[in-house]
Coordinates of C-alpha atoms and ligand atoms in Angstrom, one line a residue:
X1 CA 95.3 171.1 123.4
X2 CA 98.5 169.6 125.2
X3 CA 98.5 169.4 128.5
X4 CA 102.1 169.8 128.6
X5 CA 104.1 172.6 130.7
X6 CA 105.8 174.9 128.6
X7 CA 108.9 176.7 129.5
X8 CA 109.2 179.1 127.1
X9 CA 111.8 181.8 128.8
X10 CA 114.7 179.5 130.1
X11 CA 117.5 180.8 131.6
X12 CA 121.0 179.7 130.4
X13 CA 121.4 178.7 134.6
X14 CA 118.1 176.5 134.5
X15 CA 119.4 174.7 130.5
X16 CA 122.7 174.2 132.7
X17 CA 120.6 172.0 135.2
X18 CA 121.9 171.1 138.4
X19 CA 123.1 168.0 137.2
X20 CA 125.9 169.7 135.4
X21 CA 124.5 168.7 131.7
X22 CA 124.8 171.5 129.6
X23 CA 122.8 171.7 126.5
X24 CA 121.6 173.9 123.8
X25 CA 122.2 174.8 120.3
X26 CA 125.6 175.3 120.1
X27 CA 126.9 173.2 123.3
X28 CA 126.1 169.8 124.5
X29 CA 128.2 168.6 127.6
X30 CA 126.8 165.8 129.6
X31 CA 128.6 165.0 133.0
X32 CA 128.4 161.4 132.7
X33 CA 130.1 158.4 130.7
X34 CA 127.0 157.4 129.0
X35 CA 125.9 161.2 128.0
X36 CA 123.1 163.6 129.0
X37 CA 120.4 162.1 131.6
X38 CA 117.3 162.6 128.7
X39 CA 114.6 162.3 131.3
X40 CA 116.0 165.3 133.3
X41 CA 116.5 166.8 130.1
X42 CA 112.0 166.4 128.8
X43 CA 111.3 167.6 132.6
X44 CA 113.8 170.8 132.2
X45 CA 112.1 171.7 128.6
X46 CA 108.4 170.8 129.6
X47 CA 108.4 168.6 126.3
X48 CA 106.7 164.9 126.7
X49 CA 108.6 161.3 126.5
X50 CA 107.8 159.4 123.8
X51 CA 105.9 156.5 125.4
X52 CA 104.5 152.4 124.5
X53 CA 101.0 154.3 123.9
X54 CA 102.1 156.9 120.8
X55 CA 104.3 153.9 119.2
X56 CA 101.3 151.8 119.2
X57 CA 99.1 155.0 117.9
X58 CA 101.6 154.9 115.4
X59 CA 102.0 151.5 114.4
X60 CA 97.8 151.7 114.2
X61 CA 97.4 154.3 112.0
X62 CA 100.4 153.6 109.3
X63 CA 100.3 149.8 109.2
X64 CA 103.7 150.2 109.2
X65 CA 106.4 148.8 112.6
X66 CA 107.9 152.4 114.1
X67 CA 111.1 152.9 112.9
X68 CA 113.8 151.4 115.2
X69 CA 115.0 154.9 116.1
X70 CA 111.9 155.2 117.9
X71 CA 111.7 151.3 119.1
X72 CA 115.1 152.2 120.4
X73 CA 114.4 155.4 122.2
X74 CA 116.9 157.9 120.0
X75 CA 113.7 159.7 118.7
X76 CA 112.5 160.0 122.3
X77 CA 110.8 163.0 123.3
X78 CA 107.7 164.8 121.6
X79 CA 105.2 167.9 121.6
X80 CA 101.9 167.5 120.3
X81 CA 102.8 164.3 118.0
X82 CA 99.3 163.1 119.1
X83 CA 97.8 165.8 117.3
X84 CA 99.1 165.2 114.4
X85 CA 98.3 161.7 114.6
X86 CA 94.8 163.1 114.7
X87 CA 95.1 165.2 111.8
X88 CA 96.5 161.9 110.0
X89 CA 93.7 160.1 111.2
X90 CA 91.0 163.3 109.9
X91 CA 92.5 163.5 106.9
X92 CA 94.2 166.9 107.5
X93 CA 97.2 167.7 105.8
X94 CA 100.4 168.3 107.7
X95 CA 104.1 168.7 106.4
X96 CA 107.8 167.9 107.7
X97 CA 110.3 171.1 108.8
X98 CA 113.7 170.0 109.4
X99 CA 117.3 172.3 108.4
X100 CA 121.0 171.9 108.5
X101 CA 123.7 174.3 109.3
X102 CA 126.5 174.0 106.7
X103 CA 129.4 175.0 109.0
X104 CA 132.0 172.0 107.2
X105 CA 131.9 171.1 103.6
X106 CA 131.8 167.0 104.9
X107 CA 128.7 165.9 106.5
X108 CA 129.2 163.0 109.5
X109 CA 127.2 160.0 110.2
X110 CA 125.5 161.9 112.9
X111 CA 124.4 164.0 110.5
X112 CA 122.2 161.0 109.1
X113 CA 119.8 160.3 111.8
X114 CA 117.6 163.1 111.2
X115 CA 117.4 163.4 107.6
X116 CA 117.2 159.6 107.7
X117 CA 114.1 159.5 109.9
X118 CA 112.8 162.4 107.9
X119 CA 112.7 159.9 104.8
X120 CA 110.7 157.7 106.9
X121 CA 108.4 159.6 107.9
X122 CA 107.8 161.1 104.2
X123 CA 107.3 157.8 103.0
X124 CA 105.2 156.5 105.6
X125 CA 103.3 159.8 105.7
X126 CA 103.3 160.8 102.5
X127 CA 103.9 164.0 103.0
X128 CA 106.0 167.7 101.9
X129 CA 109.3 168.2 103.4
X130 CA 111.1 171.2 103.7
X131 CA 114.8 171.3 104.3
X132 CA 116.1 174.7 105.6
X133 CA 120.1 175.6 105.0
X134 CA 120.9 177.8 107.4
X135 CA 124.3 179.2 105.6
X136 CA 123.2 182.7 107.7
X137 CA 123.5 181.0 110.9
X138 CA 126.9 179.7 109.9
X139 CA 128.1 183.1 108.8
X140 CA 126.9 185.0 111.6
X141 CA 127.8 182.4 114.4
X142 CA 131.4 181.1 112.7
X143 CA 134.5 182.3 111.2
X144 CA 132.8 182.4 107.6
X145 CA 132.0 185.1 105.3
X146 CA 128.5 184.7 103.3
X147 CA 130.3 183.4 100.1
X148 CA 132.3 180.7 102.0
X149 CA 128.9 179.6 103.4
X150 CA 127.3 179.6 100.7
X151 CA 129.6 177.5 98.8
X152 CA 129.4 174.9 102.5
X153 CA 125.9 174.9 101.6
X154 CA 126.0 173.8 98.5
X155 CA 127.9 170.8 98.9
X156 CA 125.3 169.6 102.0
X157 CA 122.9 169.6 99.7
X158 CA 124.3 167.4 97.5
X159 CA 124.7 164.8 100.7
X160 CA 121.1 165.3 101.7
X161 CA 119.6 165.0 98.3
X162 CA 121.8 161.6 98.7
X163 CA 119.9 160.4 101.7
X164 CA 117.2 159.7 98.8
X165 CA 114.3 162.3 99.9
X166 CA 112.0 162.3 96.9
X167 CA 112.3 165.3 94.4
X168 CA 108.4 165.3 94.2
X169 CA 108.0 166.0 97.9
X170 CA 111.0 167.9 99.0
X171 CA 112.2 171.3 98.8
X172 CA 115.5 172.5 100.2
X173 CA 116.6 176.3 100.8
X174 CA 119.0 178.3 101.3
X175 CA 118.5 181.1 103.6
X176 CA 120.4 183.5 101.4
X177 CA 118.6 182.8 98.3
X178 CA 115.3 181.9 99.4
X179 CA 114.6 184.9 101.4
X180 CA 115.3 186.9 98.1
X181 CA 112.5 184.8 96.0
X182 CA 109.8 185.3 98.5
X183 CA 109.0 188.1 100.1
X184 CA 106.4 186.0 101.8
X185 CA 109.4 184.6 104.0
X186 CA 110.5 188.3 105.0
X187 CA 107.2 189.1 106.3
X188 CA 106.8 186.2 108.2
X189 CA 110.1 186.5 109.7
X190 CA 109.2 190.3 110.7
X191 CA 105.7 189.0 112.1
X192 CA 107.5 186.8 114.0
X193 CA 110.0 189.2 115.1
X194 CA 107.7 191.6 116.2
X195 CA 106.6 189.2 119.0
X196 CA 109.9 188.5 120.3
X197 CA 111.6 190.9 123.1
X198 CA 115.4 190.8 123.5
X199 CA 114.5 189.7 126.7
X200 CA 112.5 187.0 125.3
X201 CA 115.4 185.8 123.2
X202 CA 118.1 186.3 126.0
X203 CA 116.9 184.1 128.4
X204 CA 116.0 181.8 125.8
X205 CA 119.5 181.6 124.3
X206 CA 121.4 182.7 126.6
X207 CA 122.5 186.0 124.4
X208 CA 123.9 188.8 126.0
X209 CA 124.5 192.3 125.3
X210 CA 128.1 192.6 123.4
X211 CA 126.5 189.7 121.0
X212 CA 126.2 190.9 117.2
X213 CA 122.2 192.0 116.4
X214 CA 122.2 189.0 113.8
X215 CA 122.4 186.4 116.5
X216 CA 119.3 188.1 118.0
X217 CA 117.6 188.3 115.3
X218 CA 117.8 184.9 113.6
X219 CA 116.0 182.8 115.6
X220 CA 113.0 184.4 113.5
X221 CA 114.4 182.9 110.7
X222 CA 114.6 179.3 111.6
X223 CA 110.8 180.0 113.1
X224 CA 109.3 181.3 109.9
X225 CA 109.7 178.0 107.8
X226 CA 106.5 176.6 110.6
X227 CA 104.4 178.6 109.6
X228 CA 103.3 177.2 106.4
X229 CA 102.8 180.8 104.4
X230 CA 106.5 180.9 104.2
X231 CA 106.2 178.7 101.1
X232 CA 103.1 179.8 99.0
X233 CA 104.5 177.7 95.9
X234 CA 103.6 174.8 98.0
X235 CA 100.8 175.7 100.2
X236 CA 99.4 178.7 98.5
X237 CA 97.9 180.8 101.5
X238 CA 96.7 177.9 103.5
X239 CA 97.8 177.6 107.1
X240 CA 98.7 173.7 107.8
X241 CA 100.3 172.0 110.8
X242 CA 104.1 171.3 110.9
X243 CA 105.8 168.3 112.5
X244 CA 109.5 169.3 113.1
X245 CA 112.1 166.4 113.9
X246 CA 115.0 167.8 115.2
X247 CA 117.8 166.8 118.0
X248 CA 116.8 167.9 120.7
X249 CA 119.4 171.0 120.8
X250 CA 117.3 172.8 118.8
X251 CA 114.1 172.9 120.7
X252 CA 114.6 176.6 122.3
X253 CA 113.7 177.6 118.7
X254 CA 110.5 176.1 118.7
X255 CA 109.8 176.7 122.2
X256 CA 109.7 180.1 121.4
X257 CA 107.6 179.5 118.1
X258 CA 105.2 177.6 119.5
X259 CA 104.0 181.0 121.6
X260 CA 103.9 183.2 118.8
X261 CA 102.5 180.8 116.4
X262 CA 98.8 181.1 117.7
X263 CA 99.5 184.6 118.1
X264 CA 100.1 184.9 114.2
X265 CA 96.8 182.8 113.7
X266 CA 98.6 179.7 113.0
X267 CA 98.8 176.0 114.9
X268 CA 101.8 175.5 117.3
X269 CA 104.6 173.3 115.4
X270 CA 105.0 169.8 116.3
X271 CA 107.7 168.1 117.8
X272 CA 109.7 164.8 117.5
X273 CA 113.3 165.2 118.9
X274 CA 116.3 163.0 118.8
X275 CA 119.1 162.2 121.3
X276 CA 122.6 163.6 120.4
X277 CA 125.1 161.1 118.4
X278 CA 128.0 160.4 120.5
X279 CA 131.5 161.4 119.8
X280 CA 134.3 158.7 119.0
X281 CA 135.5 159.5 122.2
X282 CA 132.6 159.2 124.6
X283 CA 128.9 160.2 125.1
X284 CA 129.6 163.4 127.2
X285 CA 130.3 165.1 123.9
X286 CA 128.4 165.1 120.8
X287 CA 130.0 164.2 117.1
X288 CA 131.5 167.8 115.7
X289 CA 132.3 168.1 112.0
X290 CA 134.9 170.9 113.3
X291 CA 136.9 168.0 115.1
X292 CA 138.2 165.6 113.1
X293 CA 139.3 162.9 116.0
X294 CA 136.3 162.8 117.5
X295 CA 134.2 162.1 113.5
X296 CA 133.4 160.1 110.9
X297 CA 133.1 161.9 107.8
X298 CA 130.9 161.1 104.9
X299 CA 134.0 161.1 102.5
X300 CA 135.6 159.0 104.8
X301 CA 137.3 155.9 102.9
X302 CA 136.8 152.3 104.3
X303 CA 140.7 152.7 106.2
X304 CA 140.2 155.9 107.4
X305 CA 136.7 154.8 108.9
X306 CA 139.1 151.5 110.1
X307 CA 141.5 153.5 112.1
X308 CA 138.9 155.6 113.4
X309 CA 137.3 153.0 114.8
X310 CA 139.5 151.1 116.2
X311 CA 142.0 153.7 117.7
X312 CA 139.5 156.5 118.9
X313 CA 136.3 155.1 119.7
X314 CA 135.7 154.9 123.3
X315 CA 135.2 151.3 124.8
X316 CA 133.1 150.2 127.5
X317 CA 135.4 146.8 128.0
X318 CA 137.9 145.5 130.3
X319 CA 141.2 146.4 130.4
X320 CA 142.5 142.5 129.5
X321 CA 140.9 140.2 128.0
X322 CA 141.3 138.0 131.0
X323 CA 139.1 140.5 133.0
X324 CA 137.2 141.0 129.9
X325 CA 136.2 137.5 129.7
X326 CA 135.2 137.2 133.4
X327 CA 133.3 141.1 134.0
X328 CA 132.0 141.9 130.5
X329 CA 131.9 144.9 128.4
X330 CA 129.6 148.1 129.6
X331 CA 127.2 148.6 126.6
X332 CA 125.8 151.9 128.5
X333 CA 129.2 153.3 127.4
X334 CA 130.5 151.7 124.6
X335 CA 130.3 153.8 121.4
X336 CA 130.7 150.9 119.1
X337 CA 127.7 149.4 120.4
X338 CA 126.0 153.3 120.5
X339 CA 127.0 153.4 116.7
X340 CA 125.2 150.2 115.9
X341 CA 121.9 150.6 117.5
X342 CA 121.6 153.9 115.0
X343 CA 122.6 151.7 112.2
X344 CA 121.9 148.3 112.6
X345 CA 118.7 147.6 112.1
X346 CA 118.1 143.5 113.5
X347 CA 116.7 143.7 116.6
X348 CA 117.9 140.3 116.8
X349 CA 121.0 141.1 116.0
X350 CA 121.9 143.8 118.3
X351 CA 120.4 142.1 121.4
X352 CA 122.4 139.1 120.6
X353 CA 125.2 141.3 120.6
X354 CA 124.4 143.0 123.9
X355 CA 124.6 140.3 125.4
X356 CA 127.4 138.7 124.4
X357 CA 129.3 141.7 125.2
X358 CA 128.1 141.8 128.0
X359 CA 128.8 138.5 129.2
X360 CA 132.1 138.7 128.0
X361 CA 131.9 136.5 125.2
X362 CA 132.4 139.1 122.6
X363 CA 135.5 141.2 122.5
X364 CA 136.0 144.8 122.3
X365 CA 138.0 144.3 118.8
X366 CA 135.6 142.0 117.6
X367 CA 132.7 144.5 118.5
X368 CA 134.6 147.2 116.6
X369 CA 134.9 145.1 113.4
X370 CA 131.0 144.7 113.5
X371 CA 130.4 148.3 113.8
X372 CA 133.2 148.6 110.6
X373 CA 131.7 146.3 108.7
X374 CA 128.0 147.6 109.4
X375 CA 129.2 151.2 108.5
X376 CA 131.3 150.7 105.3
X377 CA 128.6 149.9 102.8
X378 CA 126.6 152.3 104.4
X379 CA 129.2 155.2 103.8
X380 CA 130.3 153.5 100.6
X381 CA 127.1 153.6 98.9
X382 CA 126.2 157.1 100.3
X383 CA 129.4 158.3 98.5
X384 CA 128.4 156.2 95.2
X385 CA 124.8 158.5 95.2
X386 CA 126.3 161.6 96.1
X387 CA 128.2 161.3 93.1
X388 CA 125.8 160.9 90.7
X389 CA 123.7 163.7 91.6
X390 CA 123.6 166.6 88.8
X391 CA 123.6 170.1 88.9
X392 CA 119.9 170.1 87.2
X393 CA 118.7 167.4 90.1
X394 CA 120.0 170.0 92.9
X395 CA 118.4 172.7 91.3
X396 CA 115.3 171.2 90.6
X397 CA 115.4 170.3 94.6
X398 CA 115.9 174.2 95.5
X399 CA 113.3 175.7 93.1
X400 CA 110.0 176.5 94.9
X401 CA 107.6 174.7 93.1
X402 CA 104.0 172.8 94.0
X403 CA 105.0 169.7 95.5
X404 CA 102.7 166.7 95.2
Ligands
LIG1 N1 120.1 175.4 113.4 C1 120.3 174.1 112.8 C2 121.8 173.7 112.8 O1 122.6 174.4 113.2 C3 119.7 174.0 111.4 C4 118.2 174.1 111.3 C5 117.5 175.1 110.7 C6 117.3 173.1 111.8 N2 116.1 174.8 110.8 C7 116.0 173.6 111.5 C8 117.4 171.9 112.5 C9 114.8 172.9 111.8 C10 116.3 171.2 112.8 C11 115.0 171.7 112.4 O2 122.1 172.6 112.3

């Protein structure tokens, strides 16, 4: 058992905080120049930090260095992760739950960090992953009708399936096809449903009474992929452990799963979450595929990723270089240097640059053309896989299947 302190029913007021950072899982506002406050944010959802003791649990039972999202603190929060680690270390199967709304045909780089760590995690676990595509959410919470969503859908999975999650472990779904090939997932979603009040729901998400009855009634659908029935082709009727990482945002979902879960006869899913990935223009906002100025696209080209850079990403430096030179840069601020500790891996590297930036000895414009130059391959080569991925390969991913 966890000895953590659940909230399970928050109100919108308490996810507001009195801090004036708003987040959940369709707004994240933080009040201050270097984001959200993330401590303020684990005390507010009774989840637990991710501390020294579960990296070196980690590092123990895998062989393997923790991934430098969690050295770094963007994976930085938890629920029950030592369980799991328990189960790993008994020999008891568990599998990986992470989704995607497709609400733009063009994933971002923020988009990454979850599916990236996902990999990771499959690989050093060697475990199942199911992706869920949630082209209902989309429908129901944006401008799109089901087709257009589908179609959105469709072309993240194509970027996913690029990430390079292995075909033998991973299944991805739609919502709108899946729930038609296994009744299994309708009656899990109904179980689940039959838990939940409105008022449940309400002061979970904030939902209110002119909202549409599909808002109310999807969180049951992102719940039902934990429990692990939802997918007899891969677990037959077996009832295994799930370990969801997820940003942060999305933890109202499994707040409310993990107390109807035991209720259903089935083990509360796990937890890893993730911070936000900043805007271009600052850390009070995260990176939106719906605004263009303030993302980097996967189908970005190498100038359009350039100007990006260098014209909209906010910078923690001095105005001249003169005062530059003689203050330093602010790296608590600076979304170059944000960008790079998701995607540069060197430790050395980026605490070298710290603190030459922060000395003053390295500019803003020479920082920037580090973070280019660390991102183009990157987004080059994503493109060059993308590409080569065939119709068959994306079906093959979103047939239901045993998975080994
Ligand atoms: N609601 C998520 C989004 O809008 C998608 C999602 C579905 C998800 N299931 C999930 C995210 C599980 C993380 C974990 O992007």
């Amino acid at each position: 058992m966890s000895n953590e302190q659940e909230n399970v029913v928050n109100s919108p007021q308490v996810e507001n905080g009195e801090d004036g950072d708003f987040v959940d899982p369709w707004n994240v506002v933080g009040k201050s120049d270097s984001g959200v406050d993330y401590d303020k944010l684990i005390k507010r959802f009774g989840s637990s930090k991710i501390e020294d003791d579960l990296l070196d649990r980690f590092e123990k039972i895998t062989g393997k260095q923790p991934h430098h999202f969690l050295k770094r603190g963007i994976f930085f929060s938890h629920r029950d992760m030592h369980r799991i680690l328990n189960d790993v270390e008994a020999n008891k199967p568990f599998y990986l739950y992470t989704g995607r709304g497709p609400s733009s045909s063009s994933m971002h780089i923020g988009h990454l960090i979850p599916f990236i760590f996902c990999k990771w995690l499959q690989d050093v676990f060697d475990v199942p992953l199911v992706i869920q595509m949630t082209d209902d959410e989309k429908t129901l919470w944006k401008d799109l009708s089901v087709e257009e969503a589908m179609k959105l859908c469709y072309e993240n999975v194509k970027d996913i399936i690029a990430i390079g999650f292995d075909v033998n472990k991973t299944f991805i779904f739609s919502n709108f096809e899946y729930m038609g090939q296994a009744p299994e997932y309708y009656r899990n979603v109904i179980r689940i449903q039959k838990c939940v009040t409105f008022n449940q729901v309400k002061g979970i998400f904030g939902f209110g009474d002119s909202d549409i009855i599909g808002k109310i009634a999807f969180p049951a659908i992102q719940a039902a992929p934990c429990l692990s029935t939802t997918f007899p082709a891969i677990f037959g009727e077996k009832k295994i452990s799930c370990l969801i990482p997820c940003a942060i945002d999305q933890d109202p979902y499994f707040r409310m799963t993990r107390d109807v879960a035991p209720r259903l006869g089935f083990p509360k899913p796990a937890l890893i979450h993730s911070t936000f990935f900043p805007a271009l223009q600052g850390a009070k906002t995260k990176m939106s595929a719906s605004d263009p100025n303030s993302t980097i696209y996967l189908t970005d080209t190498p100038k359009q990723l350039k100007n990006k850079i260098n014209k909209h990403a906010f910078s923690g430096g001095q105005p001249s270089v003169e005062e530059h030179r003689k203050l330093g840069g602010n790296c608590e601020v600076d979304i170059s240097f944000k960008y790079l500790t998701f995607f540069l891996e060197d430790d050395a590297k980026i605490e070298q640059i710290r603190k030459d930036y922060s000395s003053g000895a390295l500019l803003t414009g020479e920082l920037k053309k580090i973070l280019i130059d660390t991102l183009t391959p990157i987004i080059q080569q994503h493109q060059e896989r993308r590409a080569k991925i065939t119709n068959e390969e994306l079906k093959l991913f979103m047939t239901p299947r045993k998975l080994f």
